[in-house]
């Protein structure tokens, strides 16, 4: 479609140049005609002056006397010819004695015209070059008509040369417009072809990425299924032994509390693994209206031992009034835990990690900010890819942020990772409020 538009634009530009040339030609032609009229007016004034000068020599005879010829010959300079129409005659007399029959002249005199245009074919009969000439006619004196003819040879040649130059300029301009337009059209075709090739390449690359992600998701599901299967036996053993300890506590509250904690955490691990397997398989999640404060408190409680061991302070910053959110609490807490553990691992000894909640009418944002070295923009863009990690071997799997991102997406939200100034990293999960989610 763009090429078609370019073609019409090119034709429009050439038409504009041609129209401009036509207008310029018409104006130049009009100027030339005006110049001819001015030449005719000049010759009329010359003829009038000549008639006044020899008026005393003119009588009713139809013969040019030597005195008349001598006085009039002085006007014949620079291609000018003096014409005389004696009383009662229909033929013009030249000063060299020749006569010329020119009906157009007689008609002009009869109409009282003071100017006559002589075409180039009739000009030689007046002793003038084969060019357009203008004749100025003076009023009759004693029955005589005196006229002065001047050739427009120089003017017409000059006008013709000007017109030729102008037409050549227009042709060159039109040619340049057409050439540049054709070049632009060729370049546009090349750009469109390149853009088309890039689009095809982008589509192919996007499909490759999608296939890779699907492959990784399938791998995660397979690994998760294997992990769940492998964990089921040891978790059963752990729960069984903890239950035995609970029975044998014999009223020891410390032993009973620790045994119950082991049972609760084993159940928690089992539920998290099953929930992640459900995500990997695309199973729907059961949403519940939950207080954001509760999610933060429970997630912070589950990671407090890691923060204490790393000597990093966790500071929750909660608003006074926060809207409820619709989420699957266990999974969403797991996403927050992943962000908090990443921030803890990135923080130096004695640093602070902030967990802040902000909200508006439509969304609630859970923001985790650390004081670590920060993250490069290119790394931030890839941080949510499965198996991508910058941690040393054995300290990271590259699945934590990928899982957190999947959990956020499942809740119709998003996860954003970005560096902060002057240092540190900001991770933010945004999900709709309970009202907007409904």
PDB file of N, CA and C in Angstrom, residues 354-409:
ATOM      1  N   UNK A 354      13.306  -3.969  52.447  1.00  0.00           N
ATOM      2  CA  UNK A 354      11.982  -3.397  52.693  1.00  0.00           C
ATOM      3  C   UNK A 354      10.932  -4.172  51.915  1.00  0.00           C
ATOM      4  N   UNK A 355       9.846  -4.499  52.602  1.00  0.00           N
ATOM      5  CA  UNK A 355       8.678  -5.100  51.954  1.00  0.00           C
ATOM      6  C   UNK A 355       7.522  -4.123  52.127  1.00  0.00           C
ATOM      7  N   UNK A 356       7.176  -3.444  51.040  1.00  0.00           N
ATOM      8  CA  UNK A 356       6.187  -2.357  51.077  1.00  0.00           C
ATOM      9  C   UNK A 356       4.960  -2.757  50.268  1.00  0.00           C
ATOM     10  N   UNK A 357       3.786  -2.343  50.768  1.00  0.00           N
ATOM     11  CA  UNK A 357       2.539  -2.564  50.027  1.00  0.00           C
ATOM     12  C   UNK A 357       1.931  -1.206  49.713  1.00  0.00           C
ATOM     13  N   UNK A 358       1.646  -0.970  48.440  1.00  0.00           N
ATOM     14  CA  UNK A 358       0.927   0.228  48.005  1.00  0.00           C
ATOM     15  C   UNK A 358      -0.315  -0.214  47.246  1.00  0.00           C
ATOM     16  N   UNK A 359      -1.320   0.642  47.227  1.00  0.00           N
ATOM     17  CA  UNK A 359      -2.576   0.246  46.578  1.00  0.00           C
ATOM     18  C   UNK A 359      -3.286   1.460  46.023  1.00  0.00           C
ATOM     19  N   UNK A 360      -4.065   1.227  44.968  1.00  0.00           N
ATOM     20  CA  UNK A 360      -5.013   2.211  44.469  1.00  0.00           C
ATOM     21  C   UNK A 360      -6.354   1.499  44.282  1.00  0.00           C
ATOM     22  N   UNK A 361      -7.256   2.115  43.552  1.00  0.00           N
ATOM     23  CA  UNK A 361      -8.598   1.537  43.426  1.00  0.00           C
ATOM     24  C   UNK A 361      -8.597   0.228  42.652  1.00  0.00           C
ATOM     25  N   UNK A 362      -7.578   0.006  41.829  1.00  0.00           N
ATOM     26  CA  UNK A 362      -7.613  -1.164  40.956  1.00  0.00           C
ATOM     27  C   UNK A 362      -6.567  -2.214  41.292  1.00  0.00           C
ATOM     28  N   UNK A 363      -5.411  -1.814  41.864  1.00  0.00           N
ATOM     29  CA  UNK A 363      -4.318  -2.760  42.020  1.00  0.00           C
ATOM     30  C   UNK A 363      -3.658  -2.628  43.390  1.00  0.00           C
ATOM     31  N   UNK A 364      -3.032  -3.715  43.797  1.00  0.00           N
ATOM     32  CA  UNK A 364      -2.206  -3.737  45.010  1.00  0.00           C
ATOM     33  C   UNK A 364      -0.819  -4.196  44.591  1.00  0.00           C
ATOM     34  N   UNK A 365       0.209  -3.443  45.040  1.00  0.00           N
ATOM     35  CA  UNK A 365       1.581  -3.756  44.671  1.00  0.00           C
ATOM     36  C   UNK A 365       2.356  -4.191  45.908  1.00  0.00           C
ATOM     37  N   UNK A 366       3.044  -5.334  45.788  1.00  0.00           N
ATOM     38  CA  UNK A 366       3.910  -5.855  46.838  1.00  0.00           C
ATOM     39  C   UNK A 366       5.347  -5.613  46.369  1.00  0.00           C
ATOM     40  N   UNK A 367       6.057  -4.695  47.022  1.00  0.00           N
ATOM     41  CA  UNK A 367       7.359  -4.224  46.548  1.00  0.00           C
ATOM     42  C   UNK A 367       8.442  -4.656  47.528  1.00  0.00           C
ATOM     43  N   UNK A 368       9.445  -5.365  47.008  1.00  0.00           N
ATOM     44  CA  UNK A 368      10.593  -5.789  47.804  1.00  0.00           C
ATOM     45  C   UNK A 368      11.822  -5.060  47.276  1.00  0.00           C
ATOM     46  N   UNK A 369      12.509  -4.306  48.170  1.00  0.00           N
ATOM     47  CA  UNK A 369      13.673  -3.524  47.772  1.00  0.00           C
ATOM     48  C   UNK A 369      14.849  -3.899  48.662  1.00  0.00           C
ATOM     49  N   UNK A 370      15.998  -4.168  48.021  1.00  0.00           N
ATOM     50  CA  UNK A 370      17.203  -4.505  48.805  1.00  0.00           C
ATOM     51  C   UNK A 370      18.277  -3.452  48.593  1.00  0.00           C
ATOM     52  N   UNK A 371      19.357  -3.561  49.403  1.00  0.00           N
ATOM     53  CA  UNK A 371      20.483  -2.625  49.331  1.00  0.00           C
ATOM     54  C   UNK A 371      21.721  -3.277  48.739  1.00  0.00           C
ATOM     55  N   UNK A 372      21.512  -4.292  47.886  1.00  0.00           N
ATOM     56  CA  UNK A 372      22.651  -4.987  47.293  1.00  0.00           C
ATOM     57  C   UNK A 372      23.315  -4.186  46.198  1.00  0.00           C
ATOM     58  N   UNK A 373      24.141  -4.869  45.410  1.00  0.00           N
ATOM     59  CA  UNK A 373      24.881  -4.199  44.340  1.00  0.00           C
ATOM     60  C   UNK A 373      23.972  -3.778  43.186  1.00  0.00           C
ATOM     61  N   UNK A 374      22.805  -4.312  43.133  1.00  0.00           N
ATOM     62  CA  UNK A 374      21.883  -3.965  42.047  1.00  0.00           C
ATOM     63  C   UNK A 374      21.926  -4.984  40.933  1.00  0.00           C
ATOM     64  N   UNK A 375      21.106  -4.757  39.938  1.00  0.00           N
ATOM     65  CA  UNK A 375      20.990  -5.683  38.809  1.00  0.00           C
ATOM     66  C   UNK A 375      21.081  -4.900  37.513  1.00  0.00           C
ATOM     67  N   UNK A 376      21.807  -5.450  36.551  1.00  0.00           N
ATOM     68  CA  UNK A 376      21.918  -4.787  35.253  1.00  0.00           C
ATOM     69  C   UNK A 376      20.591  -4.875  34.508  1.00  0.00           C
ATOM     70  N   UNK A 377      20.240  -3.834  33.708  1.00  0.00           N
ATOM     71  CA  UNK A 377      18.967  -3.873  32.961  1.00  0.00           C
ATOM     72  C   UNK A 377      18.833  -5.118  32.083  1.00  0.00           C
ATOM     73  N   UNK A 378      19.937  -5.535  31.449  1.00  0.00           N
ATOM     74  CA  UNK A 378      19.855  -6.722  30.590  1.00  0.00           C
ATOM     75  C   UNK A 378      19.583  -7.971  31.420  1.00  0.00           C
ATOM     76  N   UNK A 379      20.182  -8.044  32.613  1.00  0.00           N
ATOM     77  CA  UNK A 379      19.932  -9.184  33.494  1.00  0.00           C
ATOM     78  C   UNK A 379      18.508  -9.153  34.032  1.00  0.00           C
ATOM     79  N   UNK A 380      18.012  -7.925  34.354  1.00  0.00           N
ATOM     80  CA  UNK A 380      16.638  -7.787  34.854  1.00  0.00           C
ATOM     81  C   UNK A 380      15.629  -8.281  33.831  1.00  0.00           C
ATOM     82  N   UNK A 381      15.923  -8.047  32.556  1.00  0.00           N
ATOM     83  CA  UNK A 381      14.988  -8.478  31.511  1.00  0.00           C
ATOM     84  C   UNK A 381      14.907  -9.994  31.414  1.00  0.00           C
ATOM     85  N   UNK A 382      15.971 -10.686  31.829  1.00  0.00           N
ATOM     86  CA  UNK A 382      15.988 -12.145  31.719  1.00  0.00           C
ATOM     87  C   UNK A 382      15.760 -12.837  33.055  1.00  0.00           C
ATOM     88  N   UNK A 383      15.594 -12.060  34.119  1.00  0.00           N
ATOM     89  CA  UNK A 383      15.558 -12.642  35.459  1.00  0.00           C
ATOM     90  C   UNK A 383      14.414 -13.626  35.654  1.00  0.00           C
ATOM     91  N   UNK A 384      13.315 -13.444  34.924  1.00  0.00           N
ATOM     92  CA  UNK A 384      12.154 -14.318  35.128  1.00  0.00           C
ATOM     93  C   UNK A 384      12.167 -15.528  34.195  1.00  0.00           C
ATOM     94  N   UNK A 385      13.247 -15.671  33.389  1.00  0.00           N
ATOM     95  CA  UNK A 385      13.333 -16.847  32.522  1.00  0.00           C
ATOM     96  C   UNK A 385      13.652 -18.085  33.365  1.00  0.00           C
ATOM     97  N   UNK A 386      13.009 -19.208  33.085  1.00  0.00           N
ATOM     98  CA  UNK A 386      13.326 -20.430  33.828  1.00  0.00           C
ATOM     99  C   UNK A 386      14.790 -20.823  33.677  1.00  0.00           C
ATOM    100  N   UNK A 387      15.404 -21.199  34.763  1.00  0.00           N
ATOM    101  CA  UNK A 387      16.781 -21.682  34.831  1.00  0.00           C
ATOM    102  C   UNK A 387      17.833 -20.602  34.613  1.00  0.00           C
ATOM    103  N   UNK A 388      17.414 -19.338  34.520  1.00  0.00           N
ATOM    104  CA  UNK A 388      18.402 -18.258  34.393  1.00  0.00           C
ATOM    105  C   UNK A 388      18.777 -17.780  35.791  1.00  0.00           C
ATOM    106  N   UNK A 389      20.069 -17.782  36.098  1.00  0.00           N
ATOM    107  CA  UNK A 389      20.519 -17.335  37.421  1.00  0.00           C
ATOM    108  C   UNK A 389      21.908 -16.743  37.306  1.00  0.00           C
ATOM    109  N   UNK A 390      22.203 -15.787  38.178  1.00  0.00           N
ATOM    110  CA  UNK A 390      23.545 -15.196  38.257  1.00  0.00           C
ATOM    111  C   UNK A 390      24.267 -15.678  39.514  1.00  0.00           C
ATOM    112  N   UNK A 391      23.635 -16.551  40.275  1.00  0.00           N
ATOM    113  CA  UNK A 391      24.252 -17.056  41.494  1.00  0.00           C
ATOM    114  C   UNK A 391      25.283 -18.126  41.149  1.00  0.00           C
ATOM    115  N   UNK A 392      26.251 -18.325  42.025  1.00  0.00           N
ATOM    116  CA  UNK A 392      27.249 -19.382  41.776  1.00  0.00           C
ATOM    117  C   UNK A 392      26.590 -20.750  41.713  1.00  0.00           C
ATOM    118  N   UNK A 393      27.279 -21.690  41.085  1.00  0.00           N
ATOM    119  CA  UNK A 393      26.763 -23.061  40.965  1.00  0.00           C
ATOM    120  C   UNK A 393      26.513 -23.638  42.349  1.00  0.00           C
ATOM    121  N   UNK A 394      25.376 -24.274  42.497  1.00  0.00           N
ATOM    122  CA  UNK A 394      25.018 -24.888  43.757  1.00  0.00           C
ATOM    123  C   UNK A 394      24.232 -23.994  44.679  1.00  0.00           C
ATOM    124  N   UNK A 395      24.111 -22.680  44.331  1.00  0.00           N
ATOM    125  CA  UNK A 395      23.386 -21.752  45.208  1.00  0.00           C
ATOM    126  C   UNK A 395      22.081 -21.263  44.597  1.00  0.00           C
ATOM    127  N   UNK A 396      21.842 -21.570  43.340  1.00  0.00           N
ATOM    128  CA  UNK A 396      20.593 -21.131  42.713  1.00  0.00           C
ATOM    129  C   UNK A 396      20.213 -22.032  41.557  1.00  0.00           C
ATOM    130  N   UNK A 397      18.910 -22.206  41.376  1.00  0.00           N
ATOM    131  CA  UNK A 397      18.413 -23.050  40.276  1.00  0.00           C
ATOM    132  C   UNK A 397      17.876 -22.234  39.110  1.00  0.00           C
ATOM    133  N   UNK A 398      17.626 -20.939  39.332  1.00  0.00           N
ATOM    134  CA  UNK A 398      17.029 -20.130  38.284  1.00  0.00           C
ATOM    135  C   UNK A 398      15.538 -20.329  38.143  1.00  0.00           C
ATOM    136  N   UNK A 399      14.909 -20.909  39.178  1.00  0.00           N
ATOM    137  CA  UNK A 399      13.470 -21.172  39.103  1.00  0.00           C
ATOM    138  C   UNK A 399      12.653 -20.265  40.014  1.00  0.00           C
ATOM    139  N   UNK A 400      13.281 -19.649  41.019  1.00  0.00           N
ATOM    140  CA  UNK A 400      12.526 -18.869  42.006  1.00  0.00           C
ATOM    141  C   UNK A 400      11.726 -17.739  41.390  1.00  0.00           C
ATOM    142  N   UNK A 401      12.389 -16.863  40.619  1.00  0.00           N
ATOM    143  CA  UNK A 401      11.679 -15.741  40.008  1.00  0.00           C
ATOM    144  C   UNK A 401      10.762 -16.210  38.884  1.00  0.00           C
ATOM    145  N   UNK A 402      11.150 -17.261  38.170  1.00  0.00           N
ATOM    146  CA  UNK A 402      10.272 -17.809  37.123  1.00  0.00           C
ATOM    147  C   UNK A 402       8.969 -18.300  37.734  1.00  0.00           C
ATOM    148  N   UNK A 403       9.058 -18.986  38.880  1.00  0.00           N
ATOM    149  CA  UNK A 403       7.852 -19.467  39.559  1.00  0.00           C
ATOM    150  C   UNK A 403       7.038 -18.290  40.080  1.00  0.00           C
ATOM    151  N   UNK A 404       7.725 -17.290  40.673  1.00  0.00           N
ATOM    152  CA  UNK A 404       7.012 -16.111  41.167  1.00  0.00           C
ATOM    153  C   UNK A 404       6.287 -15.389  40.039  1.00  0.00           C
ATOM    154  N   UNK A 405       6.925 -15.295  38.872  1.00  0.00           N
ATOM    155  CA  UNK A 405       6.284 -14.651  37.724  1.00  0.00           C
ATOM    156  C   UNK A 405       5.070 -15.447  37.266  1.00  0.00           C
ATOM    157  N   UNK A 406       5.181 -16.771  37.253  1.00  0.00           N
ATOM    158  CA  UNK A 406       4.052 -17.618  36.844  1.00  0.00           C
ATOM    159  C   UNK A 406       2.895 -17.468  37.823  1.00  0.00           C
ATOM    160  N   UNK A 407       3.215 -17.385  39.115  1.00  0.00           N
ATOM    161  CA  UNK A 407       2.166 -17.203  40.116  1.00  0.00           C
ATOM    162  C   UNK A 407       1.481 -15.853  39.929  1.00  0.00           C
ATOM    163  N   UNK A 408       2.280 -14.792  39.689  1.00  0.00           N
ATOM    164  CA  UNK A 408       1.697 -13.462  39.462  1.00  0.00           C
ATOM    165  C   UNK A 408       0.796 -13.469  38.233  1.00  0.00           C
ATOM    166  N   UNK A 409       1.241 -14.105  37.144  1.00  0.00           N
ATOM    167  CA  UNK A 409       0.437 -14.169  35.918  1.00  0.00           C
ATOM    168  C   UNK A 409      -0.854 -14.922  36.160  1.00  0.00           C
TER     169      UNK A 409
END
